[in-house]
Short mmCIF file of C-alpha atoms and ligand atoms in Angstrom, two decimals:
data_model
loop_
_atom_site.label_atom_id
_atom_site.label_comp_id
_atom_site.label_asym_id
_atom_site.label_seq_id
_atom_site.Cartn_x
_atom_site.Cartn_y
_atom_site.Cartn_z
CA MET W 283 167.47 61.51 -24.64
CA GLU W 284 167.46 58.57 -26.90
CA THR W 285 168.78 55.11 -25.84
CA ILE W 286 171.94 54.04 -27.23
CA ASP W 287 172.35 50.53 -28.79
CA ALA W 288 175.25 48.10 -28.25
CA ALA W 289 176.61 48.42 -31.95
CA GLU W 290 176.65 52.25 -31.44
CA LEU W 291 178.46 52.02 -28.31
CA ALA W 292 181.25 49.53 -29.68
CA GLU W 293 181.84 52.04 -32.43
CA ILE W 294 182.65 54.64 -29.76
CA GLY W 295 184.61 52.06 -27.76
CA LEU W 296 182.20 51.52 -24.87
CA ARG W 297 180.15 48.62 -23.52
CA PHE W 298 177.08 48.78 -21.05
CA GLU W 299 175.75 45.76 -19.30
CA VAL W 300 172.94 45.73 -16.74
CA ASP W 301 172.72 42.70 -14.53
CA GLY W 302 169.80 43.25 -12.03
CA GLU W 303 170.71 46.17 -9.80
CA ILE W 304 174.40 46.56 -11.20
CA ALA W 305 175.13 48.36 -14.44
CA THR W 306 178.75 48.17 -15.64
CA ILE W 307 180.16 50.76 -18.09
CA THR W 308 183.26 49.40 -19.77
CA LEU W 309 185.69 51.71 -21.78
CA ASP W 310 186.64 49.13 -24.42
CA ARG W 311 189.25 50.48 -26.59
CA PRO W 312 192.07 48.62 -25.00
CA ASP W 313 194.47 48.93 -28.09
CA LYS W 314 194.24 52.64 -27.52
CA ARG W 315 194.27 52.47 -23.95
CA ASN W 316 190.85 53.45 -23.71
CA ALA W 317 191.40 57.00 -24.93
CA GLN W 318 188.23 59.06 -24.75
CA THR W 319 186.70 61.36 -27.27
CA PHE W 320 183.62 63.90 -27.18
CA ALA W 321 181.58 60.67 -28.39
CA THR W 322 182.67 58.93 -25.36
CA TRP W 323 181.35 61.76 -23.13
CA ARG W 324 178.08 62.02 -25.02
CA ALA W 325 177.50 58.45 -24.94
CA LEU W 326 178.36 58.44 -20.99
CA ALA W 327 175.54 61.27 -20.60
CA ARG W 328 173.08 59.12 -22.84
CA ILE W 329 173.79 56.01 -20.52
CA GLY W 330 172.99 58.16 -17.50
CA GLU W 331 169.81 59.76 -18.91
CA ASN W 332 168.51 56.15 -19.80
CA LEU W 333 169.57 54.25 -16.73
CA PRO W 334 167.25 51.44 -15.93
CA GLY W 335 165.16 52.43 -12.89
CA GLN W 336 166.34 49.17 -11.03
CA VAL W 337 170.09 50.09 -11.24
CA ARG W 338 171.45 50.98 -7.84
CA ILE W 339 175.31 50.49 -8.65
CA VAL W 340 177.21 51.68 -11.55
CA VAL W 341 180.50 50.24 -12.16
CA VAL W 342 183.02 52.04 -14.39
CA GLU W 343 185.80 49.77 -15.81
CA GLY W 344 188.40 49.70 -18.57
CA GLU W 345 189.24 46.74 -20.61
CA GLY W 346 193.10 45.84 -21.02
CA PRO W 347 196.18 47.26 -19.27
CA SER W 348 195.00 50.89 -18.55
CA PHE W 349 191.82 52.32 -17.07
CA SER W 350 192.23 55.22 -19.45
CA ALA W 351 194.88 57.12 -21.01
CA GLY W 352 192.67 60.24 -21.25
CA ILE W 353 191.57 62.32 -24.05
CA ASP W 354 192.28 60.95 -27.50
CA LEU W 355 195.55 62.84 -28.41
CA ARG W 356 194.37 63.11 -32.11
CA MET W 357 192.38 65.98 -30.73
CA PHE W 358 195.59 67.88 -30.52
CA THR W 359 196.40 67.28 -34.14
CA PRO W 360 195.17 69.47 -37.07
CA GLU W 361 193.05 66.58 -38.37
CA GLY W 362 191.50 65.67 -35.04
CA VAL W 363 189.08 62.59 -34.53
CA PRO W 364 187.22 61.76 -37.67
CA GLY W 365 183.80 63.49 -37.42
CA GLN W 366 184.68 65.23 -34.16
CA GLY W 367 187.21 67.74 -35.24
CA SER W 368 190.18 68.83 -33.06
CA PHE W 369 190.91 71.77 -30.56
CA ALA W 370 192.10 73.87 -33.22
CA SER W 371 189.06 73.41 -35.65
CA ASN W 372 186.87 74.32 -32.79
CA LEU W 373 188.47 77.75 -32.22
CA SER W 374 186.26 79.60 -34.74
CA ARG W 375 183.31 79.20 -32.35
CA ASP W 376 182.50 82.00 -29.89
CA ASP W 377 183.51 81.64 -26.18
CA GLU W 378 179.95 80.71 -25.13
CA SER W 379 179.73 78.07 -27.63
CA MET W 380 183.11 76.65 -26.70
CA GLU W 381 181.93 76.52 -23.18
CA GLN W 382 178.80 74.77 -23.88
CA ALA W 383 180.72 72.11 -25.76
CA VAL W 384 182.64 71.57 -22.47
CA ALA W 385 179.33 71.70 -20.41
CA THR W 386 178.11 68.84 -22.71
CA ALA W 387 181.19 66.87 -22.12
CA GLN W 388 180.86 67.27 -18.49
CA GLN W 389 177.33 65.79 -18.53
CA GLY W 390 178.84 62.61 -19.16
CA PHE W 391 180.58 62.71 -15.82
CA LEU W 392 178.22 64.44 -13.51
CA TRP W 393 175.37 62.10 -13.25
CA LEU W 394 177.70 59.42 -11.60
CA ARG W 395 176.92 61.39 -8.28
CA ARG W 396 173.24 60.88 -8.54
CA PRO W 397 172.20 60.20 -4.93
CA ASP W 398 169.88 57.19 -6.14
CA ILE W 399 172.93 55.15 -7.33
CA VAL W 400 176.57 54.44 -5.94
CA SER W 401 179.17 54.68 -8.69
CA ILE W 402 182.46 52.61 -8.41
CA ALA W 403 185.49 52.97 -10.63
CA ALA W 404 187.48 49.75 -10.92
CA VAL W 405 191.03 51.16 -11.78
CA GLN W 406 193.84 49.26 -13.16
CA GLY W 407 197.14 50.71 -14.89
CA HIS W 408 196.88 54.11 -16.03
CA ALA W 409 194.30 56.64 -15.26
CA ILE W 410 195.59 59.89 -17.00
CA GLY W 411 193.94 63.26 -17.45
CA ALA W 412 190.23 62.51 -18.58
CA GLY W 413 190.89 59.03 -17.22
CA PHE W 414 191.92 60.23 -13.78
CA GLN W 415 188.76 62.57 -13.94
CA LEU W 416 186.43 59.68 -14.85
CA ALA W 417 187.69 57.92 -11.85
CA LEU W 418 187.09 60.88 -9.51
CA ALA W 419 183.63 61.25 -10.84
CA CYS W 420 182.87 58.10 -9.26
CA ASP W 421 181.64 57.99 -5.54
CA LEU W 422 184.08 55.13 -4.84
CA ARG W 423 187.40 53.88 -6.49
CA VAL W 424 188.73 50.32 -6.06
CA LEU W 425 192.46 50.30 -7.15
CA ALA W 426 194.47 47.46 -8.68
CA ASP W 427 198.17 47.62 -7.23
CA ASP W 428 199.38 48.63 -10.73
CA ALA W 429 196.96 51.83 -10.78
CA LYS W 430 198.72 55.04 -11.55
CA PHE W 431 196.96 58.33 -11.58
CA CYS W 432 198.29 61.47 -13.48
CA MET W 433 196.53 64.93 -13.91
CA LYS W 434 198.19 65.55 -17.19
CA GLU W 435 196.34 68.55 -18.43
CA PRO W 436 198.49 71.42 -17.13
CA ALA W 437 201.66 69.68 -18.80
CA LEU W 438 199.71 69.91 -22.00
CA GLY W 439 198.76 73.53 -21.53
CA LEU W 440 195.26 72.93 -20.51
CA VAL W 441 193.19 72.65 -17.10
CA PRO W 442 191.34 69.70 -15.98
CA ASP W 443 187.78 70.38 -17.03
CA LEU W 444 185.78 67.31 -16.82
CA THR W 445 184.50 67.91 -13.30
CA GLY W 446 187.76 66.43 -11.61
CA THR W 447 189.11 69.48 -9.66
CA LYS W 448 186.52 69.66 -6.92
CA PRO W 449 186.59 65.80 -6.04
CA LEU W 450 190.37 65.85 -6.01
CA VAL W 451 190.55 68.87 -3.73
CA ASP W 452 187.94 67.31 -1.48
CA LEU W 453 189.82 64.03 -1.29
CA VAL W 454 193.32 65.28 -1.03
CA GLY W 455 193.14 68.78 0.05
CA LEU W 456 194.19 71.85 -1.69
CA PRO W 457 197.92 71.88 -1.00
CA ARG W 458 198.40 68.33 -2.39
CA ALA W 459 195.98 68.87 -5.34
CA ILE W 460 198.19 71.98 -6.39
CA GLU W 461 201.39 69.86 -5.99
CA MET W 462 199.79 66.78 -8.07
CA CYS W 463 198.31 68.90 -10.95
CA LEU W 464 201.01 71.52 -11.32
CA THR W 465 203.92 68.86 -11.45
CA ALA W 466 201.61 66.42 -13.53
CA ARG W 467 203.31 63.63 -11.61
CA THR W 468 202.25 60.10 -11.51
CA VAL W 469 200.67 58.97 -8.17
CA GLU W 470 200.93 55.12 -7.87
CA ALA W 471 198.48 52.81 -5.85
CA LYS W 472 200.13 52.70 -2.59
CA GLU W 473 200.36 56.63 -2.38
CA ALA W 474 196.92 56.93 -3.87
CA LEU W 475 195.59 54.91 -1.10
CA GLU W 476 197.18 57.09 1.55
CA LEU W 477 195.82 60.25 -0.26
CA ARG W 478 192.29 58.63 0.02
CA LEU W 479 192.02 58.45 -3.92
CA GLY W 480 190.99 54.91 -3.57
CA GLU W 481 188.98 53.01 -0.94
CA LEU W 482 190.98 49.84 -1.12
CA VAL W 483 194.05 48.39 -3.27
CA VAL W 484 193.95 44.78 -4.32
CA PRO W 485 196.16 42.59 -6.55
CA ARG W 486 195.49 43.13 -10.20
CA GLY W 487 194.00 39.72 -10.69
CA GLU W 488 191.45 40.36 -7.82
CA LEU W 489 190.13 43.79 -8.89
CA ARG W 490 186.74 42.54 -10.63
CA GLN W 491 185.92 40.46 -7.70
CA ALA W 492 186.70 43.10 -5.05
CA VAL W 493 184.24 45.45 -6.92
CA ARG W 494 181.58 42.73 -7.06
CA ASP W 495 182.06 42.19 -3.20
CA LEU W 496 181.95 45.95 -2.50
CA ALA W 497 178.72 46.36 -4.88
CA ALA W 498 177.20 43.28 -2.77
CA ALA W 499 177.77 45.03 0.32
CA LEU W 500 176.36 48.39 -0.87
CA LEU W 501 173.12 46.53 -2.06
CA SER W 502 172.69 45.21 1.46
CA THR W 503 170.86 48.32 2.68
CA ASP W 504 167.46 49.64 1.96
CA ARG W 505 167.34 51.77 -1.23
CA GLY W 506 165.36 54.62 0.03
CA ALA W 507 167.42 54.84 3.03
CA ALA W 508 170.77 54.55 1.09
CA THR W 509 169.48 57.41 -1.29
CA ALA W 510 168.68 59.57 1.45
CA THR W 511 171.75 58.86 3.45
CA LYS W 512 174.01 59.63 0.42
CA ARG W 513 172.10 62.91 -0.34
CA LEU W 514 172.72 63.92 3.41
CA LEU W 515 176.26 63.07 3.23
CA GLN W 516 176.79 64.97 -0.06
CA GLY W 517 175.47 67.90 1.51
CA ALA W 518 177.40 67.90 4.89
CA GLN W 519 180.43 69.93 3.64
CA GLY W 520 178.17 72.88 2.55
CA ARG W 521 176.30 73.16 5.71
CA SER W 522 176.81 74.18 9.39
CA LEU W 523 176.20 71.38 12.11
CA GLU W 524 172.93 73.13 12.83
CA GLU W 525 171.89 73.08 9.20
CA GLN W 526 173.09 69.38 8.88
CA ALA W 527 171.08 68.41 11.99
CA ALA W 528 167.98 70.09 10.35
CA ALA W 529 168.62 68.27 7.00
CA GLU W 530 168.83 65.08 9.11
CA ARG W 531 165.56 65.67 10.62
CA ARG W 532 163.96 66.28 7.45
CA GLU W 533 165.04 63.23 5.64
CA GLN W 534 164.30 61.07 8.77
CA VAL W 535 160.72 62.27 8.84
CA GLN W 536 160.46 61.12 5.20
CA ARG W 537 162.09 57.78 5.86
CA MET W 538 159.63 57.20 8.90
CA LYS W 539 156.74 57.90 6.77
CA ALA W 540 157.87 55.60 4.16
CA LEU W 541 158.84 52.79 6.48
CA PHE W 542 155.56 52.82 8.57
CA ALA W 543 153.36 53.40 5.65
CA ARG W 544 154.63 50.24 4.17
CA GLY W 545 154.03 48.07 7.11
N1 CAA M 671 194.98 58.99 -27.33
C1 CAA M 671 195.32 58.41 -28.54
N2 CAA M 671 195.91 57.18 -28.43
C2 CAA M 671 196.49 56.78 -27.42
C3 CAA M 671 196.63 57.51 -26.41
C4 CAA M 671 195.69 58.52 -26.23
N3 CAA M 671 195.62 59.41 -25.01
N4 CAA M 671 197.22 56.90 -25.22
C5 CAA M 671 197.78 55.75 -25.76
N5 CAA M 671 197.30 55.60 -27.14
C6 CAA M 671 197.54 54.61 -28.10
C7 CAA M 671 199.18 54.75 -28.58
O1 CAA M 671 199.38 55.78 -29.65
C8 CAA M 671 199.44 53.32 -29.01
O2 CAA M 671 198.71 53.23 -30.42
P1 CAA M 671 199.62 52.23 -31.67
O3 CAA M 671 199.66 50.88 -31.08
O4 CAA M 671 198.45 52.57 -32.77
O5 CAA M 671 200.72 52.87 -31.68
C9 CAA M 671 198.50 52.47 -28.24
O6 CAA M 671 197.47 53.36 -27.49
C10 CAA M 671 199.37 51.89 -26.97
O7 CAA M 671 199.93 52.97 -26.36
P2 CAA M 671 201.50 52.70 -25.82
O8 CAA M 671 202.25 51.71 -26.71
O9 CAA M 671 202.01 53.95 -25.44
O10 CAA M 671 201.10 51.86 -24.33
P3 CAA M 671 201.87 51.68 -22.89
O11 CAA M 671 200.91 50.75 -22.14
O12 CAA M 671 203.10 51.64 -23.12
O13 CAA M 671 201.64 53.22 -22.33
C11 CAA M 671 200.44 54.95 -21.59
C12 CAA M 671 200.35 53.65 -21.88
C13 CAA M 671 201.38 55.45 -20.52
C14 CAA M 671 199.00 55.49 -21.12
C15 CAA M 671 200.78 55.86 -22.91
O14 CAA M 671 200.17 55.31 -23.93
C16 CAA M 671 200.51 57.38 -22.94
O15 CAA M 671 201.25 58.22 -22.25
N6 CAA M 671 199.54 57.84 -23.34
C17 CAA M 671 199.28 59.34 -23.55
C18 CAA M 671 198.53 59.91 -22.29
C19 CAA M 671 198.16 61.35 -22.17
O16 CAA M 671 198.98 62.19 -22.42
N7 CAA M 671 196.85 61.62 -22.31
C20 CAA M 671 196.23 62.80 -22.34
C21 CAA M 671 196.01 63.28 -21.00
S1 CAA M 671 195.23 64.98 -20.73
C22 CAA M 671 193.53 64.70 -20.91
O17 CAA M 671 193.20 63.61 -20.83
C23 CAA M 671 192.51 65.80 -20.86
C24 CAA M 671 192.59 67.00 -21.62
O18 CAA M 671 191.78 67.73 -21.64
C25 CAA M 671 193.77 67.32 -22.25
#
């Protein structure tokens, strides 16, 4: 996949900056509350494909008052988003091709779980629909005290399909996920913290620094060990205790070899 330059990203409403081991993706359309389009998701996928090898932390943040107001509502109009069509204009395609379009959008989200990086969403203001799902796509969430989450899709007649349903259920449990999604209610920062939708809540003005501090702490461990440990933790839920113990053994043998071959 080809790299994507700053001018092209700016047109889509994104910024991408790399500072040593930390990459920052900024949703940068604050006047439209960082509404997302198919172009946003394709660009996110390309950023993931071309992530510089030294990057260990990916911060996802939003410019302005809101993290993201979700999908660009022009998609619901007959005119759609210029150059990208609308929901209605895509109905002539067969089911497989429509599913493929969603799969392409999902690629913008899925890579944020790669074991060799840790992704952190810095969430202020509204994170609605696709905005909530983008925050859920990240490993960790740091919340400003004005953060507000809403899974709006069911209220609009759709399902959340940008990879958010699994992390939501994993974090808050099935009953709460059903309640939140099927009422499409807004969950504010204090409750979000109680529901484990965020790792910490900080005053709005301290969000950037709190993310920087967390990134620095995450960078303090060995990269190989961090990658192997994240991989182990990610697999834990799908394995029995015995299977997980075996996975620990396998990872540790590789760690020991890497460590002592070095020294
Ligand atoms: N798409 C396009 N434009 C949007 C937008 C969106 N999702 N959200 C806000 N904007 C635009 C507004 O139209 C407005 O534009 P103008 O200045 O040109 O009029 C500008 O951003 C500022 O918006 P507000 O004045 O409403 O800002 P606010 O700070 O008072 O409110 C908000 C912020 C609560 C997010 C409110 O804008 C809002 O409710 N937005 C819509 C949220 C929504 O329903 N999103 C869709 C969720 S579903 C989804 O994402 C996935 C899916 O598949 C369906």
